[in-house]
Amino acid sequence: MKVLGFIGSPREGGNTEILVEEMLKGAGDVGAETKSFNLDKMAIAPCKACMHCKSNDGECATDDDMQEIYKELKEADAFVLGSPIYMWQMTAQAKLFTDRLYALFMTGFEEKYGKKDMALVFTQGNPDENTFEGYYNSTRDMFGFLGYNVVDMLSSQDNNAPGAVNDKKDVLEKARAIGKKLVKAD
């Protein structure tokens, strides 16, 4: 069992990274091999809508760090995507990653590699847990449409300083529990 973590925050060591890593620890606690990727440190270009992937068995024509991610996703059983909320949506780093998953959509990926389980993690400074609920739900639905099984979703609000989530033991425990759940969902 292999679980990947994708960190969509440009802030190294911030709340999003802490929660993604906590989920990976949970997966590791029940025997999964884990690996994380800081999307901000990777060269990922936007999707060019060239449609090369649709006539070439899901192979993306853009030669960048996303090629490594495609390889890892094919080998993984599950993954976590984490992002802080910027301007009412995921960060540009997380969106680039998400858009480039299009190469795997409707190319026989699920039949070849199995349906992938995943979890979503969102962090926000806003103290109201319901402010971005519509966005969270539409993101979950979009991943479902792409063929992923969203096992769970976690949002942590009122994070007005880097590392603030470390003081929220209940949120850290929930993150670890979701990581374990990803392994058991397989």
XYZ file of N, CA and C in Angstrom:
558
model
N 0.855 -1.188 0.000
C 0.000 0.000 0.000
C 0.891 1.239 0.000
N 0.593 2.142 -0.926
C 1.376 3.372 -1.032
C 0.428 4.560 -1.069
N 0.708 5.563 -0.216
C -0.104 6.780 -0.140
C 0.804 7.982 -0.394
N 0.380 8.828 -1.317
C 1.131 10.037 -1.656
C 0.479 11.258 -1.031
N 1.284 12.257 -0.735
C 0.770 13.527 -0.237
C 1.244 14.659 -1.128
N 0.317 15.499 -1.570
C 0.643 16.643 -2.411
C 0.325 17.911 -1.641
N 1.355 18.706 -1.405
C 1.237 19.924 -0.606
C 1.156 21.107 -1.557
N 0.001 21.765 -1.575
C -0.239 22.868 -2.495
C 0.004 24.235 -1.900
N 0.714 24.292 -0.798
C 0.988 25.576 -0.154
C 2.381 26.076 -0.511
N 2.522 27.367 -0.793
C 3.855 27.912 -1.015
C 4.629 28.124 0.289
N 3.949 27.999 1.419
C 4.594 28.228 2.717
C 5.122 26.909 3.271
N 6.423 26.756 3.228
C 7.045 25.546 3.744
C 6.850 25.461 5.258
N 6.450 24.284 5.732
C 6.240 24.077 7.156
C 4.974 24.712 7.695
N 4.090 25.149 6.818
C 2.848 25.799 7.243
C 1.756 24.805 7.603
N 0.585 25.327 7.863
C -0.542 24.522 8.341
C -0.944 23.414 7.370
N -0.946 23.724 6.084
C -1.318 22.712 5.093
C -0.317 21.568 5.098
N 0.957 21.895 5.068
C 1.983 20.853 5.083
C 1.882 20.006 6.352
N 1.658 20.645 7.471
C 1.532 19.916 8.742
C 0.400 18.899 8.659
N -0.752 19.310 8.127
C -1.901 18.399 8.070
C -1.724 17.293 7.032
N -1.130 17.606 5.890
C -0.859 16.555 4.902
C 0.105 15.533 5.502
N 1.161 16.008 6.141
C 2.134 15.096 6.752
C 1.500 14.279 7.881
N 0.573 14.884 8.599
C -0.124 14.155 9.667
C -0.969 13.023 9.072
N -1.616 13.283 7.946
C -2.378 12.225 7.271
C -1.452 11.107 6.813
N -0.299 11.478 6.282
C 0.655 10.459 5.851
C 1.175 9.653 7.040
N 1.357 10.301 8.181
C 1.754 9.567 9.393
C 0.684 8.548 9.764
N -0.578 8.958 9.678
C -1.670 8.033 9.969
C -1.643 6.830 9.046
N -1.410 7.072 7.761
C -1.318 5.974 6.794
C -0.123 5.085 7.121
N 0.988 5.712 7.483
C 2.181 4.960 7.854
C 1.980 4.133 9.113
N 1.178 4.648 10.044
C 0.895 3.927 11.295
C 0.247 2.573 11.046
N -0.470 2.451 9.923
C -1.138 1.179 9.618
C -0.467 0.464 8.439
N 0.816 0.782 8.225
C 1.633 0.007 7.311
C 1.845 0.535 5.913
N 1.300 1.675 5.577
C 1.475 2.197 4.221
C 2.852 2.825 4.036
N 3.362 2.688 2.845
C 4.540 3.443 2.419
C 4.021 4.818 2.015
N 4.720 5.876 2.397
C 4.246 7.228 2.082
C 5.347 8.059 1.437
N 4.907 9.041 0.684
C 5.837 9.973 0.039
C 5.097 11.278 -0.171
N 5.776 12.401 0.091
C 5.120 13.695 -0.106
C 5.854 14.523 -1.153
N 5.080 15.398 -1.776
C 5.582 16.300 -2.807
C 5.155 17.714 -2.457
N 6.102 18.626 -2.429
C 5.780 20.035 -2.242
C 5.630 20.633 -3.639
N 4.392 20.859 -4.051
C 4.110 21.312 -5.414
C 4.758 22.652 -5.736
N 4.972 23.479 -4.718
C 5.597 24.782 -4.942
C 7.051 24.652 -5.389
N 7.681 23.566 -5.029
C 9.090 23.360 -5.365
C 9.264 22.586 -6.676
N 8.164 22.274 -7.318
C 8.214 21.496 -8.554
C 7.897 22.386 -9.754
N 8.469 22.034 -10.875
C 8.187 22.752 -12.124
C 6.998 22.074 -12.799
N 5.824 22.649 -12.618
C 4.603 22.108 -13.216
C 3.966 23.216 -14.049
N 3.947 22.995 -15.344
C 3.364 23.975 -16.268
C 1.849 23.785 -16.335
N 1.136 24.794 -16.786
C -0.311 24.634 -16.946
C -0.637 23.681 -18.096
N -1.814 23.088 -18.041
C -2.318 22.270 -19.140
C -2.473 23.170 -20.367
N -2.019 22.676 -21.508
C -2.086 23.459 -22.749
C -3.316 23.116 -23.585
N -4.138 22.195 -23.117
C -5.337 21.760 -23.845
C -4.999 21.308 -25.264
N -3.834 20.681 -25.418
C -3.400 20.222 -26.741
C -4.062 18.903 -27.132
N -4.614 18.202 -26.145
C -5.312 16.932 -26.317
C -4.388 15.776 -26.717
N -3.088 15.971 -26.621
C -2.126 14.899 -26.897
C -2.456 13.672 -26.042
N -2.837 13.908 -24.803
C -3.117 12.812 -23.872
C -4.288 11.939 -24.333
N -5.228 12.501 -25.040
C -6.416 11.752 -25.439
C -6.143 10.802 -26.599
N -5.115 11.092 -27.375
C -4.792 10.198 -28.488
C -3.505 9.406 -28.233
N -2.960 9.541 -27.031
C -1.707 8.860 -26.695
C -1.770 8.177 -25.338
N -2.886 7.533 -25.065
C -3.030 6.683 -23.880
C -2.711 7.407 -22.572
N -3.127 8.669 -22.465
C -2.950 9.418 -21.232
C -1.577 10.027 -21.049
N -0.747 9.963 -22.073
C 0.594 10.536 -21.980
C 0.525 12.035 -22.241
N 1.018 12.812 -21.291
C 1.037 14.268 -21.436
C 2.265 14.683 -22.242
N 2.071 15.616 -23.166
C 3.162 16.084 -24.030
C 4.129 17.019 -23.307
N 3.712 17.599 -22.196
C 4.559 18.555 -21.483
C 5.567 17.809 -20.615
N 6.836 18.033 -20.879
C 7.907 17.353 -20.154
C 8.358 18.228 -18.987
N 7.758 17.974 -17.833
C 8.108 18.712 -16.620
C 7.979 17.764 -15.436
N 7.978 18.289 -14.227
C 7.939 17.442 -13.031
C 6.637 16.660 -12.884
N 5.618 17.022 -13.618
C 4.361 16.274 -13.547
C 4.550 14.847 -14.073
N 5.548 14.641 -14.921
C 5.821 13.286 -15.420
C 6.169 12.346 -14.259
N 6.946 12.838 -13.309
C 7.275 12.040 -12.112
C 6.009 11.764 -11.304
N 5.147 12.769 -11.194
C 3.908 12.597 -10.437
C 3.003 11.570 -11.103
N 2.880 11.611 -12.428
C 2.065 10.608 -13.127
C 2.557 9.202 -12.801
N 3.876 9.017 -12.851
C 4.459 7.704 -12.549
C 4.111 7.279 -11.125
N 4.272 8.190 -10.180
C 3.975 7.877 -8.779
C 2.483 7.583 -8.575
N 1.618 8.347 -9.231
C 0.175 8.115 -9.097
C -0.224 6.739 -9.622
N 0.408 6.310 -10.685
C 0.095 4.994 -11.245
C 0.457 3.887 -10.267
N 1.524 4.095 -9.498
C 1.987 3.086 -8.545
C 1.289 3.180 -7.193
N 0.698 4.316 -6.893
C 0.093 4.541 -5.570
C -1.311 3.949 -5.485
N -1.738 3.736 -4.247
C -3.095 3.267 -3.986
C -4.017 4.414 -3.611
N -3.435 5.472 -3.053
C -4.242 6.599 -2.578
C -3.364 7.842 -2.516
N -4.028 8.994 -2.417
C -3.268 10.229 -2.250
C -4.076 11.266 -1.488
N -3.340 12.244 -0.982
C -3.902 13.381 -0.255
C -3.508 14.634 -1.023
N -4.446 15.545 -1.198
C -4.135 16.859 -1.753
C -4.508 17.895 -0.713
N -3.540 18.711 -0.342
C -3.782 19.773 0.627
C -3.517 21.136 0.032
N -4.359 22.095 0.411
C -4.176 23.467 -0.059
C -4.764 24.446 0.939
N -4.074 25.555 1.151
C -4.739 26.650 1.856
C -5.736 27.298 0.893
N -6.668 28.006 1.442
C -7.621 28.748 0.620
C -7.050 30.133 0.355
N -6.879 30.437 -0.917
C -6.437 31.761 -1.374
C -7.533 32.293 -2.290
N -8.060 33.435 -1.985
C -9.063 34.061 -2.842
C -10.237 33.115 -3.142
N -10.723 32.424 -2.118
C -11.894 31.547 -2.172
C -11.680 30.247 -2.930
N -10.430 29.843 -3.164
C -10.190 28.572 -3.839
C -8.795 28.047 -3.523
N -8.463 26.879 -4.072
C -7.140 26.308 -3.838
C -6.070 27.202 -4.453
N -4.843 27.014 -4.012
C -3.727 27.818 -4.516
C -3.446 27.503 -5.986
N -2.680 28.375 -6.607
C -2.270 28.153 -7.998
C -1.479 26.852 -8.130
N -0.645 26.546 -7.141
C 0.156 25.327 -7.180
C -0.744 24.091 -7.206
N -1.748 24.070 -6.341
C -2.675 22.937 -6.294
C -3.522 22.868 -7.562
N -3.883 24.011 -8.095
C -4.712 24.044 -9.309
C -3.934 23.549 -10.521
N -2.660 23.911 -10.634
C -1.843 23.385 -11.733
C -1.811 21.863 -11.691
N -1.566 21.307 -10.514
C -1.559 19.854 -10.325
C -2.902 19.263 -10.734
N -3.978 19.845 -10.236
C -5.321 19.338 -10.504
C -5.643 19.389 -11.997
N -5.345 20.502 -12.639
C -5.619 20.622 -14.076
C -4.852 19.587 -14.888
N -3.642 19.303 -14.474
C -2.817 18.349 -15.227
C -3.261 16.906 -15.018
N -4.110 16.646 -14.027
C -4.675 15.306 -13.879
C -5.598 14.962 -15.044
N -5.971 15.965 -15.821
C -6.822 15.747 -16.991
C -6.227 14.700 -17.930
N -4.910 14.632 -18.014
C -4.260 13.657 -18.898
C -4.673 12.226 -18.564
N -5.000 11.974 -17.308
C -5.372 10.624 -16.880
C -6.873 10.372 -16.974
N -7.632 11.397 -17.240
C -9.092 11.311 -17.256
C -9.572 10.676 -18.560
N -10.392 9.649 -18.435
C -10.999 8.952 -19.568
C -9.966 8.425 -20.566
N -8.887 7.903 -20.049
C -7.870 7.288 -20.912
C -7.684 5.823 -20.535
N -8.608 5.282 -19.759
C -8.465 3.917 -19.299
C -7.631 3.812 -18.041
N -7.321 4.959 -17.403
C -6.489 4.963 -16.195
C -7.085 4.057 -15.122
N -8.381 4.235 -14.859
C -9.020 3.466 -13.786
C -8.976 1.975 -14.085
N -9.213 1.603 -15.338
C -9.193 0.192 -15.705
C -7.787 -0.401 -15.566
N -6.776 0.385 -15.886
C -5.395 -0.098 -15.831
C -4.811 -0.069 -14.428
N -5.108 0.988 -13.693
C -4.420 1.215 -12.424
C -5.336 1.163 -11.209
N -6.623 0.983 -11.422
C -7.574 0.943 -10.321
C -8.045 2.331 -9.936
N -9.204 2.370 -9.312
C -9.754 3.645 -8.848
C -8.948 4.079 -7.626
N -8.474 5.288 -7.630
C -7.638 5.787 -6.539
C -8.493 6.447 -5.465
N -8.213 6.078 -4.230
C -8.828 6.759 -3.094
C -8.020 8.011 -2.804
N -8.687 9.018 -2.274
C -7.984 10.260 -1.952
C -8.673 10.974 -0.810
N -7.967 11.933 -0.254
C -8.528 12.825 0.763
C -8.122 14.244 0.401
N -8.954 15.177 0.797
C -8.685 16.597 0.583
C -8.468 17.276 1.925
N -7.513 18.193 1.977
C -7.227 18.980 3.175
C -7.213 20.448 2.781
N -7.992 21.241 3.477
C -8.003 22.684 3.241
C -7.713 23.403 4.550
N -6.899 24.445 4.479
C -6.662 25.301 5.636
C -7.069 26.717 5.261
N -7.490 27.449 6.267
C -7.937 28.827 6.017
C -7.702 29.682 7.243
N -7.534 30.968 7.021
C -7.420 31.918 8.122
C -8.781 32.328 8.646
N -9.772 32.321 7.800
C -11.131 32.706 8.175
C -11.632 31.810 9.311
N -12.216 32.384 10.360
C -12.670 31.572 11.487
C -13.982 30.818 11.243
N -14.733 31.179 10.210
C -16.031 30.548 9.954
C -15.843 29.274 9.132
N -16.143 28.128 9.740
C -15.929 26.854 9.059
C -16.830 26.662 7.845
N -17.895 27.428 7.717
C -18.835 27.259 6.612
C -18.588 28.194 5.427
N -17.698 29.153 5.575
C -17.490 30.152 4.524
C -17.179 29.525 3.171
N -16.312 28.533 3.130
C -15.864 27.956 1.866
C -16.462 26.573 1.607
N -17.507 26.215 2.335
C -18.110 24.888 2.208
C -18.526 24.579 0.769
N -19.100 25.548 0.080
C -19.495 25.342 -1.313
C -18.309 24.990 -2.195
N -17.193 25.673 -1.972
C -15.984 25.380 -2.748
C -15.453 23.985 -2.421
N -15.424 23.652 -1.135
C -14.948 22.324 -0.741
C -15.780 21.238 -1.417
N -17.092 21.400 -1.381
C -17.979 20.398 -1.966
C -17.815 20.302 -3.478
N -17.674 21.438 -4.153
C -17.501 21.376 -5.612
C -16.153 20.754 -5.974
N -15.134 20.978 -5.159
C -13.833 20.354 -5.400
C -13.935 18.843 -5.213
N -14.600 18.419 -4.151
C -14.818 16.985 -3.926
C -15.573 16.377 -5.113
N -16.616 17.044 -5.565
C -17.411 16.537 -6.684
C -16.592 16.475 -7.969
N -15.734 17.462 -8.190
C -14.886 17.469 -9.380
C -13.948 16.271 -9.376
N -13.343 15.975 -8.222
C -12.466 14.807 -8.158
C -13.257 13.519 -8.357
N -14.475 13.469 -7.848
C -15.336 12.317 -8.099
C -15.611 12.149 -9.585
N -15.868 13.241 -10.267
C -16.105 13.221 -11.708
C -14.883 12.707 -12.461
N -13.689 13.057 -11.970
C -12.453 12.591 -12.599
C -12.184 11.112 -12.327
N -12.987 10.498 -11.462
C -12.847 9.073 -11.209
C -12.151 8.711 -9.915
N -11.925 9.694 -9.055
C -11.294 9.418 -7.767
C -12.365 9.236 -6.703
N -12.066 8.398 -5.716
C -12.973 8.177 -4.599
C -12.505 9.040 -3.426
N -13.212 10.133 -3.174
C -12.838 11.023 -2.074
C -13.350 10.401 -0.774
N -12.431 9.797 -0.039
C -12.751 9.071 1.187
C -13.153 10.024 2.306
N -12.472 11.168 2.386
C -12.785 12.143 3.435
C -12.175 13.490 3.064
N -12.653 14.490 3.770
C -12.214 15.857 3.545
C -12.044 16.510 4.919
N -10.988 17.291 5.079
C -10.733 17.980 6.339
C -10.495 19.449 6.051
N -11.141 20.298 6.827
C -10.826 21.726 6.749
C -10.489 22.206 8.152
N -9.502 23.064 8.211
C -9.101 23.658 9.482
C -9.132 25.162 9.303
N -9.893 25.821 10.133
C -10.071 27.262 10.009
C -9.413 28.009 11.168
N -9.390 29.328 11.027
C -8.827 30.218 12.045
C -7.336 29.966 12.253
N -6.651 29.701 11.152
C -5.198 29.488 11.186
C -4.522 30.771 10.724
N -4.337 31.697 11.633
C -3.819 33.012 11.265
C -2.314 33.165 11.416
N -1.639 32.061 11.674
C -0.177 32.090 11.767
C 0.363 30.746 11.299
N 1.548 30.735 10.705
C 2.151 29.459 10.324
C 2.291 28.561 11.550
N 1.861 27.329 11.423
C 1.965 26.378 12.524
C 0.843 26.446 13.540
N -0.135 27.332 13.338
C -1.243 27.470 14.296
C -1.990 26.158 14.496
N -2.021 25.329 13.474
C -2.751 24.067 13.560
C -2.112 23.110 14.573
N -0.852 23.325 14.901
C -0.200 22.478 15.906
C -0.853 22.589 17.274
N -1.575 23.670 17.523
C -2.272 23.849 18.797
C -3.673 23.247 18.777
N -4.049 22.626 17.693
C -5.397 22.056 17.537
C -5.297 20.534 17.516
N -5.190 19.968 18.690
C -4.980 18.519 18.806
C -6.100 17.722 18.152
N -7.344 18.218 18.234
C -8.464 17.504 17.620
C -8.322 17.448 16.103
N -7.833 18.519 15.504
C -7.644 18.560 14.049
C -6.494 17.632 13.650
N -5.415 17.642 14.415
C -4.286 16.756 14.132
C -4.708 15.295 14.243
N -5.505 14.983 15.255
C -5.996 13.610 15.427
C -6.906 13.204 14.276
N -7.750 14.116 13.832
C -8.640 13.815 12.711
C -7.823 13.584 11.440
N -6.789 14.387 11.231
C -5.929 14.201 10.057
C -5.289 12.818 10.079
N -4.764 12.428 11.224
C -4.135 11.111 11.335
C -5.156 9.996 11.107
N -6.367 10.182 11.621
C -7.431 9.185 11.427
C -7.808 9.060 9.950
N -7.831 10.172 9.235
C -8.148 10.128 7.801
C -7.054 9.376 7.047
N -5.801 9.573 7.435
C -4.709 8.821 6.820
C -4.890 7.327 6.998
N -5.289 6.907 8.186
C -5.560 5.485 8.443
C -6.745 5.009 7.614
N -7.748 5.851 7.520
C -8.958 5.527 6.752
C -8.631 5.317 5.272
N -7.693 6.093 4.745
C -7.281 5.922 3.347
C -6.723 4.529 3.102
N -5.975 4.024 4.061
C -5.387 2.697 3.923
C -6.472 1.633 4.024
N -7.393 1.813 4.934
C -8.467 0.831 5.122
C -9.489 0.869 3.997
N -9.567 1.998 3.279
C -10.539 2.126 2.187
C -10.135 1.276 0.992
N -8.851 0.961 0.916
C -8.355 0.244 -0.256
C -8.839 -1.178 -0.311
